[in-house]
């Protein structure tokens, strides 16, 4: 019984660690591939305790900035094609 509980605990911690690592990598370098998370996903991670307030704010601001950048780039490309 204890082994099962420890296994579940270990799997949960590994999942949280993986999500946080992926999120922090994306915050440091969002890259050209688009956002790794949606705002809803970020909120869910924050509410579940997987993210601190500071991590959530940084990720949210990065997501918004990325969306604005994509929108601005699309506007420039649209104007260039007309």
mmCIF file with all atom_site columns, C-alpha atoms in Angstrom:
data_model
loop_
_atom_site.group_PDB
_atom_site.id
_atom_site.type_symbol
_atom_site.label_atom_id
_atom_site.label_alt_id
_atom_site.label_comp_id
_atom_site.label_asym_id
_atom_site.label_entity_id
_atom_site.label_seq_id
_atom_site.pdbx_PDB_ins_code
_atom_site.Cartn_x
_atom_site.Cartn_y
_atom_site.Cartn_z
_atom_site.occupancy
_atom_site.B_iso_or_equiv
_atom_site.pdbx_formal_charge
_atom_site.auth_seq_id
_atom_site.auth_comp_id
_atom_site.auth_asym_id
_atom_site.auth_atom_id
_atom_site.pdbx_PDB_model_num
ATOM 1  C CA . UNK A 1 1  ? 0.000  0.000  0.000   1.00 0.00 ? 1  UNK A CA 1
ATOM 2  C CA . UNK A 1 2  ? 2.768  2.439  0.922   1.00 0.00 ? 2  UNK A CA 1
ATOM 3  C CA . UNK A 1 3  ? 4.582  1.686  -2.314  1.00 0.00 ? 3  UNK A CA 1
ATOM 4  C CA . UNK A 1 4  ? 1.503  2.630  -4.348  1.00 0.00 ? 4  UNK A CA 1
ATOM 5  C CA . UNK A 1 5  ? 1.099  5.910  -2.453  1.00 0.00 ? 5  UNK A CA 1
ATOM 6  C CA . UNK A 1 6  ? 4.796  6.691  -2.873  1.00 0.00 ? 6  UNK A CA 1
ATOM 7  C CA . UNK A 1 7  ? 4.556  5.871  -6.584  1.00 0.00 ? 7  UNK A CA 1
ATOM 8  C CA . UNK A 1 8  ? 1.611  8.220  -7.047  1.00 0.00 ? 8  UNK A CA 1
ATOM 9  C CA . UNK A 1 9  ? 3.387  10.940 -5.083  1.00 0.00 ? 9  UNK A CA 1
ATOM 10 C CA . UNK A 1 10 ? 6.554  10.510 -7.131  1.00 0.00 ? 10 UNK A CA 1
ATOM 11 C CA . UNK A 1 11 ? 4.612  10.600 -10.431 1.00 0.00 ? 11 UNK A CA 1
ATOM 12 C CA . UNK A 1 12 ? 2.772  13.760 -9.361  1.00 0.00 ? 12 UNK A CA 1
ATOM 13 C CA . UNK A 1 13 ? 5.984  15.503 -8.346  1.00 0.00 ? 13 UNK A CA 1
ATOM 14 C CA . UNK A 1 14 ? 7.644  14.477 -11.620 1.00 0.00 ? 14 UNK A CA 1
ATOM 15 C CA . UNK A 1 15 ? 4.701  15.892 -13.584 1.00 0.00 ? 15 UNK A CA 1
ATOM 16 C CA . UNK A 1 16 ? 4.788  19.184 -11.682 1.00 0.00 ? 16 UNK A CA 1
ATOM 17 C CA . UNK A 1 17 ? 8.557  19.419 -12.154 1.00 0.00 ? 17 UNK A CA 1
ATOM 18 C CA . UNK A 1 18 ? 8.211  18.765 -15.905 1.00 0.00 ? 18 UNK A CA 1
ATOM 19 C CA . UNK A 1 19 ? 5.488  21.373 -16.362 1.00 0.00 ? 19 UNK A CA 1
ATOM 20 C CA . UNK A 1 20 ? 7.440  23.988 -14.384 1.00 0.00 ? 20 UNK A CA 1
ATOM 21 C CA . UNK A 1 21 ? 10.624 23.271 -16.340 1.00 0.00 ? 21 UNK A CA 1
ATOM 22 C CA . UNK A 1 22 ? 8.790  23.568 -19.659 1.00 0.00 ? 22 UNK A CA 1
ATOM 23 C CA . UNK A 1 23 ? 7.114  26.777 -18.523 1.00 0.00 ? 23 UNK A CA 1
ATOM 24 C CA . UNK A 1 24 ? 10.356 28.348 -17.279 1.00 0.00 ? 24 UNK A CA 1
ATOM 25 C CA . UNK A 1 25 ? 12.138 27.440 -20.526 1.00 0.00 ? 25 UNK A CA 1
ATOM 26 C CA . UNK A 1 26 ? 9.348  29.131 -22.451 1.00 0.00 ? 26 UNK A CA 1
ATOM 27 C CA . UNK A 1 27 ? 9.484  32.245 -20.242 1.00 0.00 ? 27 UNK A CA 1
ATOM 28 C CA . UNK A 1 28 ? 13.236 32.586 -20.805 1.00 0.00 ? 28 UNK A CA 1
ATOM 29 C CA . UNK A 1 29 ? 12.975 32.119 -24.601 1.00 0.00 ? 29 UNK A CA 1
ATOM 30 C CA . UNK A 1 30 ? 9.486  32.065 -26.070 1.00 0.00 ? 30 UNK A CA 1
ATOM 31 C CA . UNK A 1 31 ? 10.981 31.398 -29.508 1.00 0.00 ? 31 UNK A CA 1
ATOM 32 C CA . UNK A 1 32 ? 9.187  31.465 -32.799 1.00 0.00 ? 32 UNK A CA 1
ATOM 33 C CA . UNK A 1 33 ? 6.870  28.509 -32.199 1.00 0.00 ? 33 UNK A CA 1
ATOM 34 C CA . UNK A 1 34 ? 4.116  30.423 -30.443 1.00 0.00 ? 34 UNK A CA 1
ATOM 35 C CA . UNK A 1 35 ? 3.008  30.186 -26.843 1.00 0.00 ? 35 UNK A CA 1
ATOM 36 C CA . UNK A 1 36 ? 3.547  26.967 -24.965 1.00 0.00 ? 36 UNK A CA 1
ATOM 37 C CA . UNK A 1 37 ? 0.553  27.668 -22.717 1.00 0.00 ? 37 UNK A CA 1
ATOM 38 C CA . UNK A 1 38 ? -2.757 29.453 -22.964 1.00 0.00 ? 38 UNK A CA 1
ATOM 39 C CA . UNK A 1 39 ? -3.787 31.984 -20.355 1.00 0.00 ? 39 UNK A CA 1
ATOM 40 C CA . UNK A 1 40 ? -6.370 29.511 -19.063 1.00 0.00 ? 40 UNK A CA 1
ATOM 41 C CA . UNK A 1 41 ? -3.686 26.853 -18.607 1.00 0.00 ? 41 UNK A CA 1
ATOM 42 C CA . UNK A 1 42 ? -1.479 29.333 -16.760 1.00 0.00 ? 42 UNK A CA 1
ATOM 43 C CA . UNK A 1 43 ? -4.363 30.267 -14.460 1.00 0.00 ? 43 UNK A CA 1
ATOM 44 C CA . UNK A 1 44 ? -5.051 26.590 -13.747 1.00 0.00 ? 44 UNK A CA 1
ATOM 45 C CA . UNK A 1 45 ? -1.382 25.966 -12.913 1.00 0.00 ? 45 UNK A CA 1
ATOM 46 C CA . UNK A 1 46 ? -1.371 28.992 -10.615 1.00 0.00 ? 46 UNK A CA 1
ATOM 47 C CA . UNK A 1 47 ? -4.583 27.969 -8.848  1.00 0.00 ? 47 UNK A CA 1
ATOM 48 C CA . UNK A 1 48 ? -3.319 24.423 -8.341  1.00 0.00 ? 48 UNK A CA 1
ATOM 49 C CA . UNK A 1 49 ? -0.188 25.723 -6.637  1.00 0.00 ? 49 UNK A CA 1
ATOM 50 C CA . UNK A 1 50 ? 2.185  24.570 -9.387  1.00 0.00 ? 50 UNK A CA 1
ATOM 51 C CA . UNK A 1 51 ? 3.220  28.181 -9.999  1.00 0.00 ? 51 UNK A CA 1
ATOM 52 C CA . UNK A 1 52 ? 4.078  30.977 -7.620  1.00 0.00 ? 52 UNK A CA 1
ATOM 53 C CA . UNK A 1 53 ? 2.461  34.402 -7.982  1.00 0.00 ? 53 UNK A CA 1
ATOM 54 C CA . UNK A 1 54 ? 5.701  35.740 -9.459  1.00 0.00 ? 54 UNK A CA 1
ATOM 55 C CA . UNK A 1 55 ? 5.975  32.907 -12.007 1.00 0.00 ? 55 UNK A CA 1
ATOM 56 C CA . UNK A 1 56 ? 2.356  33.404 -13.020 1.00 0.00 ? 56 UNK A CA 1
ATOM 57 C CA . UNK A 1 57 ? 2.786  37.157 -13.556 1.00 0.00 ? 57 UNK A CA 1
ATOM 58 C CA . UNK A 1 58 ? 5.963  36.665 -15.603 1.00 0.00 ? 58 UNK A CA 1
ATOM 59 C CA . UNK A 1 59 ? 4.374  33.954 -17.752 1.00 0.00 ? 59 UNK A CA 1
ATOM 60 C CA . UNK A 1 60 ? 1.183  35.983 -18.222 1.00 0.00 ? 60 UNK A CA 1
ATOM 61 C CA . UNK A 1 61 ? 3.125  39.091 -19.262 1.00 0.00 ? 61 UNK A CA 1
ATOM 62 C CA . UNK A 1 62 ? 5.261  37.032 -21.644 1.00 0.00 ? 62 UNK A CA 1
ATOM 63 C CA . UNK A 1 63 ? 2.163  35.477 -23.196 1.00 0.00 ? 63 UNK A CA 1
ATOM 64 C CA . UNK A 1 64 ? 0.527  38.882 -23.697 1.00 0.00 ? 64 UNK A CA 1
ATOM 65 C CA . UNK A 1 65 ? 3.711  40.364 -25.172 1.00 0.00 ? 65 UNK A CA 1
ATOM 66 C CA . UNK A 1 66 ? 4.054  37.387 -27.498 1.00 0.00 ? 66 UNK A CA 1
ATOM 67 C CA . UNK A 1 67 ? 0.455  37.758 -28.675 1.00 0.00 ? 67 UNK A CA 1
ATOM 68 C CA . UNK A 1 68 ? 0.960  41.470 -29.310 1.00 0.00 ? 68 UNK A CA 1
ATOM 69 C CA . UNK A 1 69 ? 4.137  40.740 -31.271 1.00 0.00 ? 69 UNK A CA 1
ATOM 70 C CA . UNK A 1 70 ? 2.410  38.173 -33.464 1.00 0.00 ? 70 UNK A CA 1
ATOM 71 C CA . UNK A 1 71 ? -0.483 40.565 -34.037 1.00 0.00 ? 71 UNK A CA 1
ATOM 72 C CA . UNK A 1 72 ? 1.856  43.430 -34.983 1.00 0.00 ? 72 UNK A CA 1
ATOM 73 C CA . UNK A 1 73 ? 3.816  41.200 -37.348 1.00 0.00 ? 73 UNK A CA 1
ATOM 74 C CA . UNK A 1 74 ? 0.617  40.037 -39.040 1.00 0.00 ? 74 UNK A CA 1
ATOM 75 C CA . UNK A 1 75 ? -0.509 43.657 -39.474 1.00 0.00 ? 75 UNK A CA 1
ATOM 76 C CA . UNK A 1 76 ? 2.795  44.604 -41.096 1.00 0.00 ? 76 UNK A CA 1
ATOM 77 C CA . UNK A 1 77 ? 2.657  41.604 -43.438 1.00 0.00 ? 77 UNK A CA 1
ATOM 78 C CA . UNK A 1 78 ? -0.966 42.389 -44.332 1.00 0.00 ? 78 UNK A CA 1
ATOM 79 C CA . UNK A 1 79 ? -0.116 46.020 -45.174 1.00 0.00 ? 79 UNK A CA 1
ATOM 80 C CA . UNK A 1 80 ? 2.856  44.885 -47.252 1.00 0.00 ? 80 UNK A CA 1
ATOM 81 C CA . UNK A 1 81 ? 0.738  42.600 -49.405 1.00 0.00 ? 81 UNK A CA 1
ATOM 82 C CA . UNK A 1 82 ? -1.832 45.256 -50.382 1.00 0.00 ? 82 UNK A CA 1
#
